């Protein structure tokens, strides 16, 4: 039967004047230096190496207080150091080696006297600082790293010159009964913090407090310039049919062989391990991926595979870096792969792409969590606040979002958040108004606006910037995140040249160029919060106000301020917005203390050094500003020259389906695969993703010409 079938194919080809297509050998490649992998792939706890390549992150935080640190409503949450009242914090280090070392304190000075310190008995101190030049309420204090020892390290704090609490130093406490809500385990809280009432003659271990019933830790940390123990770097999903080619269309291909090489510097006591996984879906989060498999380790890894062991169009590589010596790090230098393929059909010359707006999807390395679309609270919120009428008449998504911005600004007058600090969801904050008359301050305005946007399917999340809390909302018309401030300011920032609204990263870059051109920020000495316009230097942004005729409060500290831009020296966020699903973990009474929680992802770059009180940082924009609701279209050609086989890829929270609009015939629902049957001449196509709340993403679009040609050309 098989012989007869093959014979029939040959006879059919002969009668049609054709012949069996030749089998063409094709080679694709992907790779380059390690920065290409870093900038396009995924990572955790690694960074760009100064001499090129990618190394382990070179700053380590040692702390055990952040889950419960902050202003507590359950009792005292700070301790004053003065006279004979001293504090002690212990740190246990398996390996004390570091290039440099800092103590990090969440403190506020109450008088003019210095805070005296001892590190394993060796003295240093923090002097008072000029709050007119720097308002940060935490301090870093460098000391010789050689003072650290293996095992127990003792840090003593005192202010013997102070004759009363009013002249002393106030230090944050982290209470055990707040730990679980902050994402920590309270079992060992208090074991490394001690208090002396007699000038250091005797010490009593926590609990602290008037009655001594609650265990707590001092919010004192170690920041060490040294390599973290481990981190990883992963490539993007690599399409072996294309490699790094930018072709919009590729013919179907059979993968025969893959060669991979990784080159690193791996000094003694360091390791680079390499893994591969294969899949049949370009989405890195798809279930159609197999587990990673180990393929080698060391400074040079060369790997070859093919046949059934490969046999997948997509692959991804992951490199795990580790060190046993904190003064050393392996450095990944380059990664290269080549694939050998058979191509049985030609790239048909009668199909030509005229225009293509088909961006790749920029995925985040972070484990983002998005609120589920069917939360009953969304419907309750829309009805409770009559939001359908608020946004009625909006012809654009952005116009509707601006209407919600202005609604939240008018909802209540800013005030305190204590007592009974509200949840992070919109309904909890609005119900607080019913109880106490006040919804809270900037974080509550931001979270209510974000919650209202999410009730319509527009993803939003809180951004904590310098001295302020704002929101960013994903807008599908612009295909980007957009900054909104719903508190006093009731505005967004836009580019004067284009009138396009801006996100916080764009504002950050403008901020640096405006206030700190050719200067790296010094967090301990530069004035950062709420800066005013520089004399003779107009702002590079303008304020978009929802209703310009209304009286808008725009003064802060006696100055006229463009918030967003004025706060953009630094950004941090929690990579989730599912506050209905999971009310915790979250920071304690966020905004009432100087942000000591360590669950944020924090931004840094060449002019914005990492902040030493935090452990988790990134300088990759896609980690904090991932693309949402976009579609990347993969187009392949088969044997026929009058059709294309499309596959759609998207990162859309609460994704429902794709829609296509061919030749302006109207939008039609489809799955992730669709065949584009081409007509003679000009062909157009738009593709978009649709969420389960009906939000329609920014379309990808194509224009191509199809010329009628003999079969096989």
C-alpha positions as semicolon CSV with decimal commas, in nm:
position;residue;x (nm);y (nm);z (nm)
1;X;0,000;0,000;0,000
2;X;0,283;0,238;0,085
3;X;0,455;0,160;-0,248
4;X;0,133;0,226;-0,444
5;X;0,081;0,559;-0,264
6;X;0,433;0,680;-0,341
7;X;0,392;0,572;-0,703
8;X;0,069;0,767;-0,729
9;X;0,243;1,082;-0,606
10;X;0,517;1,048;-0,867
11;X;0,260;0,991;-1,146
12;X;0,058;1,294;-1,034
13;X;0,367;1,515;-1,036
14;X;0,459;1,394;-1,384
15;X;0,112;1,461;-1,524
16;X;0,120;1,814;-1,378
17;X;0,456;1,886;-1,530
18;X;0,616;1,916;-1,187
19;X;0,877;1,723;-0,997
20;X;0,941;1,637;-0,635
21;X;1,089;1,941;-0,462
22;X;1,460;1,933;-0,395
23;X;1,568;1,905;-0,034
24;X;1,765;2,221;0,049
25;X;2,006;2,230;0,340
26;X;1,957;2,537;0,556
27;X;2,150;2,665;0,856
28;X;2,015;2,911;1,112
29;X;2,197;3,064;1,406
30;X;2,131;3,264;1,721
31;X;2,367;3,412;1,974
32;X;2,640;3,660;2,043
33;X;2,780;3,814;2,357
34;X;2,612;3,751;2,690
35;X;2,454;4,097;2,697
36;X;2,231;3,993;2,407
37;X;2,101;3,706;2,618
38;X;2,064;3,936;2,921
39;X;1,871;4,203;2,735
40;X;1,636;3,971;2,545
41;X;1,596;3,675;2,780
42;X;1,527;3,622;3,148
43;X;1,733;3,654;3,465
44;X;1,739;3,649;3,844
45;X;2,013;3,788;4,072
46;X;2,262;3,848;3,794
47;X;2,386;4,170;3,635
48;X;2,603;4,313;3,361
49;X;2,971;4,259;3,439
50;X;3,193;4,571;3,432
51;X;3,431;4,418;3,178
52;X;3,157;4,271;2,962
53;X;2,942;3,965;3,008
54;X;2,700;3,868;3,285
55;X;2,795;3,792;3,646
56;X;2,628;3,730;3,980
57;X;2,470;4,037;4,140
58;X;2,744;4,209;4,338
59;X;2,552;4,342;4,639
60;X;2,409;4,120;4,911
61;X;2,164;4,224;5,181
62;X;2,161;4,050;5,519
63;X;1,841;4,118;5,716
64;X;1,573;3,946;5,922
65;X;1,332;4,230;5,997
66;X;1,156;4,344;5,679
67;X;0,829;4,139;5,695
68;X;0,714;4,315;6,013
69;X;0,895;4,645;5,994
70;X;0,694;4,967;5,995
71;X;0,432;5,156;6,193
72;X;0,224;4,897;6,377
73;X;-0,124;4,946;6,515
74;X;-0,071;4,659;6,759
75;X;0,170;4,844;6,984
76;X;0,506;5,015;6,984
77;X;0,705;4,990;6,660
78;X;1,008;5,205;6,735
79;X;1,266;5,240;7,006
80;X;1,459;5,551;7,110
81;X;1,833;5,527;7,173
82;X;1,957;5,787;7,423
83;X;2,170;5,818;7,735
84;X;2,219;5,473;7,886
85;X;1,953;5,315;7,667
86;X;2,136;5,126;7,395
87;X;2,048;4,875;7,122
88;X;2,229;4,566;6,998
89;X;2,181;4,368;6,678
90;X;2,350;4,037;6,599
91;X;2,435;3,906;6,252
92;X;2,553;3,551;6,196
93;X;2,771;3,511;5,887
94;X;2,891;3,179;5,748
95;X;3,143;3,371;5,539
96;X;3,239;3,728;5,639
97;X;3,436;3,811;5,324
98;X;3,328;4,127;5,139
99;X;3,494;4,403;4,940
100;X;3,303;4,673;5,127
101;X;3,047;4,675;5,407
102;X;2,768;4,908;5,521
103;X;2,526;4,918;5,808
104;X;2,175;5,018;5,700
105;X;1,945;5,179;5,958
106;X;1,584;5,288;5,944
107;X;1,620;5,576;6,187
108;X;1,515;5,932;6,250
109;X;1,729;6,168;6,450
110;X;1,557;6,363;6,723
111;X;1,843;6,583;6,841
112;X;2,180;6,716;6,729
113;X;2,403;6,442;6,867
114;X;2,561;6,162;6,657
115;X;2,452;5,800;6,671
116;X;2,752;5,609;6,801
117;X;2,812;5,260;6,666
118;X;3,035;4,968;6,741
119;X;3,095;4,684;6,498
120;X;3,244;4,394;6,693
121;X;3,373;4,651;6,942
122;X;3,523;4,886;6,681
123;X;3,372;5,237;6,690
124;X;3,213;5,442;6,412
125;X;2,916;5,682;6,402
126;X;2,641;5,856;6,205
127;X;2,626;6,233;6,227
128;X;2,309;6,433;6,188
129;X;2,228;6,527;5,829
130;X;2,073;6,833;5,671
131;X;1,710;6,745;5,599
132;X;1,684;7,047;5,369
133;X;1,932;6,873;5,139
134;X;1,827;6,512;5,194
135;X;1,500;6,384;5,339
136;X;1,568;6,011;5,334
137;X;1,480;5,851;5,668
138;X;1,730;5,567;5,645
139;X;2,109;5,588;5,650
140;X;2,394;5,381;5,516
141;X;2,715;5,383;5,712
142;X;3,027;5,228;5,558
143;X;3,277;5,052;5,782
144;X;3,584;4,839;5,705
145;X;3,473;4,497;5,581
146;X;3,767;4,349;5,774
147;X;3,576;4,415;6,096
148;X;3,336;4,132;6,014
149;X;3,406;3,783;6,147
150;X;3,279;3,435;6,081
151;X;2,988;3,351;6,309
152;X;2,844;3,612;6,545
153;X;2,884;3,982;6,462
154;X;2,769;4,237;6,720
155;X;2,642;4,584;6,629
156;X;2,586;4,827;6,920
157;X;2,400;5,159;6,889
158;X;2,414;5,438;7,147
159;X;2,377;5,813;7,189
160;X;2,532;5,880;7,530
161;X;2,528;6,261;7,484
162;X;2,148;6,268;7,469
163;X;1,994;6,356;7,804
164;X;1,637;6,271;7,703
165;X;1,436;6,087;7,440
166;X;1,388;6,416;7,255
167;X;1,764;6,430;7,189
168;X;1,807;6,064;7,094
169;X;1,766;5,850;6,782
170;X;1,448;5,662;6,695
171;X;1,499;5,318;6,539
172;X;1,226;5,116;6,365
173;X;1,118;4,789;6,523
174;X;0,980;4,486;6,344
175;X;0,716;4,311;6,553
176;X;0,668;3,933;6,547
177;X;0,289;3,971;6,537
178;X;0,315;4,158;6,205
179;X;0,546;3,908;6,032
180;X;0,298;3,673;5,869
181;X;0,111;3,950;5,686
182;X;0,446;4,071;5,555
183;X;0,535;3,727;5,420
184;X;0,769;3,613;5,698
185;X;0,793;3,343;5,963
186;X;0,770;3,487;6,317
187;X;0,919;3,179;6,486
188;X;1,263;3,329;6,553
189;X;1,179;3,698;6,571
190;X;1,363;3,872;6,851
191;X;1,653;3,628;6,879
192;X;1,908;3,877;6,739
193;X;1,795;4,206;6,901
194;X;1,885;4,320;7,253
195;X;1,828;4,627;7,471
196;X;2,042;4,774;7,749
197;X;1,915;5,023;8,008
198;X;2,246;5,065;8,191
199;X;2,487;5,183;7,924
200;X;2,577;4,838;7,797
201;X;2,655;4,675;8,130
202;X;2,374;4,423;8,088
203;X;2,159;4,326;7,791
204;X;1,807;4,189;7,767
205;X;1,692;4,005;7,458
206;X;1,366;4,106;7,290
207;X;1,064;4,116;7,361
208;X;1,042;4,492;7,369
209;X;0,755;4,712;7,483
210;X;0,613;4,867;7,796
211;X;0,501;4,525;7,919
212;X;0,772;4,326;7,742
213;X;0,528;4,083;7,586
214;X;0,602;4,113;7,211
215;X;0,915;3,989;7,037
216;X;1,067;4,227;6,783
217;X;1,377;4,291;6,578
218;X;1,555;4,619;6,521
219;X;1,537;4,728;6,156
220;X;1,913;4,721;6,115
221;X;2,073;4,547;5,817
222;X;2,407;4,463;5,660
223;X;2,480;4,549;5,298
224;X;2,788;4,378;5,160
225;X;2,964;4,440;4,831
226;X;3,014;4,080;4,728
227;X;2,863;3,822;4,496
228;X;2,538;3,655;4,591
229;X;2,564;3,277;4,613
230;X;2,363;3,193;4,303
231;X;2,165;3,341;4,017
232;X;2,055;3,245;3,668
233;X;2,037;3,374;3,314
234;X;1,806;3,227;3,049
235;X;1,788;3,288;2,679
236;X;1,467;3,401;2,514
237;X;1,270;3,134;2,334
238;X;1,473;3,058;2,021
239;X;1,293;2,966;1,701
240;X;1,523;2,720;1,524
241;X;1,342;2,772;1,193
242;X;1,449;3,138;1,200
243;X;1,742;3,176;1,436
244;X;1,814;3,546;1,470
245;X;1,684;3,632;1,122
246;X;1,421;3,907;1,112
247;X;1,222;3,747;0,830
248;X;0,848;3,795;0,859
249;X;0,779;3,470;0,672
250;X;0,976;3,144;0,674
251;X;0,908;2,819;0,488
252;X;0,839;2,499;0,676
253;X;1,161;2,328;0,780
254;X;1,274;2,001;0,935
255;X;1,527;2,028;1,216
256;X;1,814;1,783;1,185
257;X;2,090;1,893;1,421
258;X;2,167;2,154;1,684
259;X;2,510;2,270;1,799
260;X;2,542;2,489;2,107
261;X;2,842;2,654;2,270
262;X;2,870;2,857;2,588
263;X;3,184;3,044;2,687
264;X;3,238;3,175;3,038
265;X;3,503;3,272;3,287
266;X;3,473;3,035;3,581
267;X;3,745;3,099;3,841
268;X;3,817;2,839;4,105
269;X;3,527;2,805;4,355
270;X;3,274;2,919;4,092
271;X;3,049;2,721;3,860
272;X;2,835;2,772;3,551
273;X;2,581;2,496;3,483
274;X;2,390;2,484;3,156
275;X;2,046;2,341;3,082
276;X;1,824;2,308;2,774
277;X;1,453;2,262;2,730
278;X;1,254;2,214;2,413
279;X;0,899;2,307;2,326
280;X;0,640;2,341;2,054
281;X;0,509;2,685;2,152
282;X;0,683;3,025;2,130
283;X;0,521;3,131;2,459
284;X;0,778;3,060;2,736
285;X;0,494;3,009;2,988
286;X;0,307;2,755;2,777
287;X;0,238;2,405;2,907
288;X;0,385;2,270;2,582
289;X;0,739;2,291;2,720
290;X;0,940;2,000;2,856
291;X;1,148;2,031;3,176
292;X;1,504;2,163;3,161
293;X;1,776;1,901;3,116
294;X;2,138;1,939;3,227
295;X;2,385;1,952;2,935
296;X;2,716;2,056;3,090
297;X;2,909;2,287;3,320
298;X;3,230;2,485;3,338
299;X;3,395;2,763;3,143
300;X;3,327;2,593;2,809
301;X;3,015;2,395;2,731
302;X;2,976;2,239;2,387
303;X;2,664;2,042;2,317
304;X;2,523;1,872;2,011
305;X;2,189;1,700;1,963
306;X;1,952;1,595;1,687
307;X;1,695;1,346;1,575
308;X;1,427;1,247;1,822
309;X;1,626;1,402;2,108
310;X;1,566;1,744;1,947
311;X;1,270;1,739;1,708
312;X;1,113;2,061;1,838
313;X;1,101;2,399;1,671
314;X;1,165;2,599;1,990
315;X;1,442;2,572;2,248
316;X;1,550;2,768;2,551
317;X;1,877;2,762;2,745
318;X;1,930;2,839;3,112
319;X;2,265;2,907;3,280
320;X;2,293;2,882;3,659
321;X;2,584;3,076;3,812
322;X;2,709;2,999;4,161
323;X;3,006;3,070;4,382
324;X;3,152;2,939;4,706
325;X;3,371;3,247;4,741
326;X;3,174;3,575;4,769
327;X;3,473;3,769;4,633
328;X;3,450;3,582;4,304
329;X;3,186;3,537;4,037
330;X;3,170;3,339;3,718
331;X;3,110;3,556;3,411
332;X;2,915;3,436;3,111
333;X;3,079;3,583;2,802
334;X;2,898;3,443;2,498
335;X;2,641;3,195;2,377
336;X;2,607;3,062;2,024
337;X;2,393;2,799;1,855
338;X;2,351;2,678;1,498
339;X;2,079;2,454;1,363
340;X;2,096;2,243;1,051
341;X;1,761;2,199;0,878
342;X;1,608;2,047;0,567
343;X;1,384;2,274;0,362
344;X;1,161;2,082;0,122
345;X;0,967;2,382;-0,011
346;X;1,107;2,709;-0,145
347;X;1,044;3,054;-0,007
348;X;0,779;3,156;-0,256
349;X;0,876;3,471;-0,442
350;X;0,522;3,575;-0,531
351;X;0,442;3,685;-0,174
352;X;0,601;4,012;-0,067
353;X;0,557;4,191;0,264
354;X;0,493;4,563;0,213
355;X;0,436;4,667;0,574
356;X;0,448;4,481;0,905
357;X;0,383;4,602;1,259
358;X;0,462;4,280;1,442
359;X;0,662;4,349;1,758
360;X;0,818;4,068;1,961
361;X;0,668;4,019;2,305
362;X;0,888;4,159;2,584
363;X;0,842;3,916;2,872
364;X;0,925;3,988;3,234
365;X;1,151;3,767;3,443
366;X;0,925;3,830;3,742
367;X;0,647;3,595;3,850
368;X;0,369;3,850;3,793
369;X;0,030;3,772;3,948
370;X;-0,278;3,933;3,792
371;X;-0,624;3,958;3,949
372;X;-0,870;3,708;3,800
373;X;-1,123;3,858;3,560
374;X;-1,433;3,711;3,726
375;X;-1,391;3,856;4,074
376;X;-1,741;3,954;4,198
377;X;-1,585;4,265;4,354
378;X;-1,538;4,416;4,007
379;X;-1,912;4,419;3,939
380;X;-1,983;4,545;4,291
381;X;-1,734;4,830;4,246
382;X;-1,880;4,939;3,913
383;X;-2,235;4,946;4,053
384;X;-2,141;5,096;4,389
385;X;-1,966;5,397;4,233
386;X;-2,187;5,423;3,921
387;X;-1,874;5,390;3,709
388;X;-2,051;5,299;3,386
389;X;-2,203;5,647;3,388
390;X;-1,868;5,802;3,486
391;X;-1,704;5,675;3,167
392;X;-2,013;5,700;2,946
393;X;-1,946;5,874;2,616
394;X;-1,576;5,792;2,609
395;X;-1,469;5,723;2,252
396;X;-1,125;5,594;2,355
397;X;-0,984;5,374;2,628
398;X;-0,753;5,653;2,738
399;X;-1,040;5,901;2,771
400;X;-1,226;5,654;2,994
401;X;-0,917;5,600;3,209
402;X;-0,874;5,978;3,250
403;X;-1,239;6,007;3,357
404;X;-1,176;5,746;3,627
405;X;-0,864;5,940;3,734
406;X;-1,065;6,255;3,784
407;X;-1,346;6,068;3,962
408;X;-1,107;5,924;4,220
409;X;-0,949;6,266;4,279
410;X;-1,292;6,401;4,377
411;X;-1,392;6,098;4,587
412;X;-1,240;6,213;4,921
413;X;-0,995;6,460;5,066
414;X;-0,646;6,319;5,140
415;X;-0,586;6,225;5,500
416;X;-0,424;5,973;5,729
417;X;-0,443;5,597;5,704
418;X;-0,443;5,517;6,076
419;X;-0,620;5,379;6,266
420;X;-0,743;5,070;6,083
421;X;-0,514;5,081;5,784
422;X;-0,722;4,965;5,484
423;X;-0,655;4,677;5,249
424;X;-0,492;4,734;4,914
425;X;-0,809;4,671;4,715
426;X;-1,046;4,948;4,607
427;X;-1,352;4,827;4,799
428;X;-1,169;4,810;5,134
429;X;-1,057;5,170;5,091
430;X;-1,403;5,294;4,986
431;X;-1,569;5,112;5,277
432;X;-1,328;5,287;5,511
433;X;-1,473;5,618;5,391
434;X;-1,819;5,496;5,495
435;X;-1,683;5,416;5,840
436;X;-1,446;5,701;5,917
437;X;-1,498;5,958;5,642
438;X;-1,143;5,927;5,514
439;X;-1,003;5,701;5,246
440;X;-0,638;5,770;5,314
441;X;-0,344;5,925;5,134
442;X;-0,164;5,880;4,801
443;X;-0,140;5,500;4,812
444;X;-0,514;5,468;4,868
445;X;-0,596;5,707;4,582
446;X;-0,365;5,503;4,359
447;X;-0,509;5,167;4,463
448;X;-0,869;5,284;4,418
449;X;-0,791;5,414;4,069
450;X;-0,607;5,093;3,985
451;X;-0,896;4,884;4,114
452;X;-1,148;5,079;3,907
453;X;-0,939;5,035;3,594
454;X;-0,911;4,661;3,658
455;X;-1,288;4,640;3,698
456;X;-1,301;4,720;3,324
457;X;-1,016;4,483;3,238
458;X;-0,742;4,749;3,214
459;X;-0,445;4,617;3,409
460;X;-0,301;4,858;3,666
461;X;-0,047;4,840;3,947
462;X;0,094;5,056;4,223
463;X;0,429;5,227;4,165
464;X;0,618;5,343;4,472
465;X;0,847;5,629;4,372
466;X;1,034;5,890;4,575
467;X;0,814;6,006;4,862
468;X;0,493;5,917;4,678
469;X;0,263;5,642;4,551
470;X;0,115;5,654;4,202
471;X;-0,044;5,415;3,957
472;X;0,045;5,294;3,611
473;X;-0,232;5,167;3,382
474;X;-0,176;4,963;3,068
475;X;-0,331;5,141;2,770
476;X;-0,399;4,938;2,454
477;X;-0,427;5,236;2,221
478;X;-0,072;5,341;2,297
479;X;0,048;4,988;2,374
480;X;0,229;5,102;2,689
481;X;0,201;5,174;3,061
482;X;0,084;5,525;3,155
483;X;0,144;5,713;3,481
484;X;-0,156;5,860;3,668
485;X;-0,168;6,053;3,996
486;X;-0,513;6,065;4,154
487;X;-0,425;6,237;4,482
488;X;-0,376;6,616;4,511
489;X;-0,247;6,644;4,160
490;X;-0,513;6,479;3,941
491;X;-0,296;6,449;3,633
492;X;-0,070;6,253;3,405
493;X;0,253;6,370;3,238
494;X;0,292;6,400;2,863
495;X;0,564;6,474;2,611
496;X;0,523;6,836;2,487
497;X;0,650;6,742;2,139
498;X;0,402;6,459;2,078
499;X;0,134;6,502;2,350
500;X;0,179;6,131;2,425
501;X;0,133;6,032;2,791
502;X;0,441;5,891;2,963
503;X;0,524;5,601;3,190
504;X;0,746;5,619;3,498
505;X;1,055;5,484;3,321
506;X;1,028;5,756;3,058
507;X;0,985;6,012;3,336
508;X;1,286;5,865;3,518
509;X;1,512;5,917;3,217
510;X;1,388;6,275;3,174
511;X;1,437;6,336;3,548
512;X;1,799;6,223;3,534
513;X;1,875;6,441;3,233
514;X;1,706;6,740;3,396
515;X;1,834;6,722;3,755
516;X;2,145;6,503;3,732
517;X;2,301;6,531;3,383
518;X;2,629;6,340;3,373
519;X;2,593;6,261;3,743
520;X;2,531;5,941;3,937
521;X;2,282;5,988;4,220
522;X;2,429;5,979;4,570
523;X;2,139;5,856;4,782
524;X;2,292;5,972;5,109
525;X;2,377;6,327;5,001
526;X;2,173;6,437;4,700
527;X;1,839;6,607;4,745
528;X;1,593;6,371;4,581
529;X;1,229;6,406;4,700
530;X;0,987;6,661;4,554
531;X;1,230;6,880;4,366
532;X;1,108;7,204;4,215
533;X;1,169;7,346;3,868
534;X;1,527;7,461;3,816
535;X;1,564;7,835;3,750
536;X;1,576;7,911;3,380
537;X;1,528;7,547;3,283
538;X;1,174;7,457;3,176
539;X;1,041;7,114;3,259
540;X;1,063;6,854;2,981
541;X;0,706;6,736;3,052
542;X;0,363;6,892;3,088
543;X;0,069;6,804;3,307
544;X;-0,242;6,655;3,154
545;X;-0,535;6,758;3,375
546;X;-0,873;6,594;3,333
547;X;-1,077;6,912;3,375
548;X;-0,855;7,222;3,343
549;X;-1,125;7,458;3,472
550;X;-1,136;7,290;3,812
551;X;-0,918;7,416;4,093
552;X;-0,641;7,161;4,129
553;X;-0,418;7,143;4,435
554;X;-0,063;7,121;4,303
555;X;0,150;7,254;4,587
556;X;0,365;7,033;4,804
557;X;0,611;7,163;5,062
558;X;0,516;7,513;4,947
559;X;0,620;7,454;4,586
560;X;0,442;7,402;4,260
561;X;0,515;7,041;4,171
562;X;0,463;6,821;3,868
563;X;0,424;6,490;4,045
564;X;0,539;6,181;3,860
565;X;0,829;6,366;3,702
566;X;0,925;6,514;4,042
567;X;0,925;6,167;4,203
568;X;1,095;5,970;3,927
569;X;1,443;5,940;4,077
570;X;1,359;5,585;4,176
571;X;1,079;5,329;4,129
572;X;0,990;5,007;4,307
573;X;0,683;4,788;4,290
574;X;0,529;4,463;4,403
575;X;0,483;4,242;4,095
576;X;0,116;4,165;4,149
577;X;-0,225;4,334;4,160
578;X;-0,440;4,045;4,288
579;X;-0,535;4,206;4,620
580;X;-0,883;4,049;4,625
581;X;-0,739;3,703;4,575
582;X;-0,449;3,750;4,818
583;X;-0,460;4,040;5,062
584;X;-0,113;3,944;5,189
585;X;0,185;3,944;5,184
586;X;0,217;4,318;5,175
587;X;0,415;4,593;5,350
588;X;0,300;4,703;5,693
589;X;0,096;5,029;5,693
590;X;0,263;5,123;5,366
591;X;0,363;5,491;5,343
592;X;0,358;5,557;5,719
593;X;0,725;5,465;5,750
594;X;1,011;5,500;5,505
595;X;0,939;5,179;5,307
596;X;1,147;4,920;5,500
597;X;0,974;4,615;5,344
598;X;1,202;4,405;5,122
599;X;0,952;4,238;4,889
600;X;0,976;4,503;4,616
601;X;1,150;4,474;4,283
602;X;1,367;4,786;4,258
603;X;1,494;4,975;3,956
604;X;1,858;5,068;3,900
605;X;2,070;5,184;3,606
606;X;2,400;5,354;3,525
607;X;2,304;5,677;3,703
608;X;2,072;5,526;3,964
609;X;2,262;5,292;4,198
610;X;2,081;5,009;4,375
611;X;1,943;5,105;4,716
612;X;2,122;4,913;4,987
613;X;1,817;4,846;5,203
614;X;1,671;4,617;4,934
615;X;1,782;4,282;4,794
616;X;1,595;4,248;4,463
617;X;1,686;4,473;4,169
618;X;1,664;4,492;3,792
619;X;1,787;4,722;3,516
620;X;1,585;4,546;3,244
621;X;1,277;4,752;3,150
622;X;1,069;4,449;3,053
623;X;1,087;4,312;3,407
624;X;0,895;4,605;3,554
625;X;0,720;4,723;3,237
626;X;0,621;4,402;3,052
627;X;0,425;4,416;2,727
628;X;0,058;4,325;2,773
629;X;-0,217;4,235;2,527
630;X;0,008;4,255;2,220
631;X;0,024;3,983;1,955
632;X;0,329;3,850;1,777
633;X;0,245;3,666;1,456
634;X;0,462;3,384;1,323
635;X;0,401;3,324;0,952
636;X;0,518;3,014;0,767
637;X;0,480;2,894;0,410
638;X;0,388;2,545;0,301
639;X;0,395;2,377;-0,040
640;X;0,128;2,602;-0,190
641;X;0,216;2,959;-0,282
642;X;-0,122;3,118;-0,213
643;X;-0,153;3,087;0,166
644;X;0,029;3,145;0,493
645;X;0,002;2,944;0,813
646;X;-0,008;3,178;1,113
647;X;0,049;3,122;1,481
648;X;-0,035;3,390;1,736
649;X;0,158;3,458;2,056
650;X;0,050;3,692;2,334
651;X;0,104;3,777;2,700
652;X;-0,248;3,882;2,798
653;X;-0,364;3,847;3,158
654;X;-0,705;3,676;3,165
655;X;-0,669;3,592;2,797
656;X;-0,986;3,485;2,612
657;X;-0,921;3,457;2,238
658;X;-0,766;3,609;1,928
659;X;-0,946;3,804;1,658
660;X;-0,846;3,860;1,295
661;X;-0,960;4,120;1,044
662;X;-0,864;4,025;0,689
663;X;-0,898;4,292;0,420
664;X;-1,124;4,504;0,642
665;X;-1,402;4,246;0,635
666;X;-1,459;4,275;1,008
667;X;-1,321;4,112;1,322
668;X;-1,367;3,737;1,357
669;X;-1,278;3,518;1,654
670;X;-1,012;3,251;1,606
671;X;-0,771;3,031;1,794
672;X;-0,393;3,060;1,815
673;X;-0,353;2,907;1,466
674;X;-0,511;3,048;1,150
675;X;-0,458;3,001;0,777
676;X;-0,442;3,320;0,571
677;X;-0,581;3,241;0,226
678;X;-0,440;3,509;-0,002
679;X;-0,629;3,686;-0,275
680;X;-0,474;3,823;-0,591
681;X;-0,302;4,155;-0,531
682;X;-0,302;4,349;-0,205
683;X;-0,384;4,166;0,119
684;X;-0,420;4,320;0,464
685;X;-0,450;4,160;0,804
686;X;-0,490;4,279;1,161
687;X;-0,466;4,050;1,464
688;X;-0,548;4,133;1,825
689;X;-0,583;3,961;2,161
690;X;-0,905;3,988;2,362
691;X;-0,930;3,941;2,738
692;X;-1,215;3,774;2,923
693;X;-1,347;4,117;3,023
694;X;-1,358;4,215;2,657
695;X;-1,051;4,438;2,647
696;X;-0,906;4,441;2,298
697;X;-0,529;4,472;2,270
698;X;-0,337;4,686;2,025
699;X;-0,345;4,501;1,689
700;X;-0,048;4,374;1,495
701;X;-0,091;4,444;1,125
702;X;0,039;4,332;0,786
703;X;0,017;4,447;0,429
704;X;0,147;4,214;0,158
705;X;0,119;4,168;-0,215
706;X;0,035;3,831;-0,362
707;X;0,109;3,781;-0,730
708;X;-0,053;3,492;-0,914
709;X;0,226;3,254;-1,010
710;X;0,272;2,895;-1,126
711;X;0,247;2,637;-0,851
712;X;0,579;2,599;-0,672
713;X;0,725;2,943;-0,751
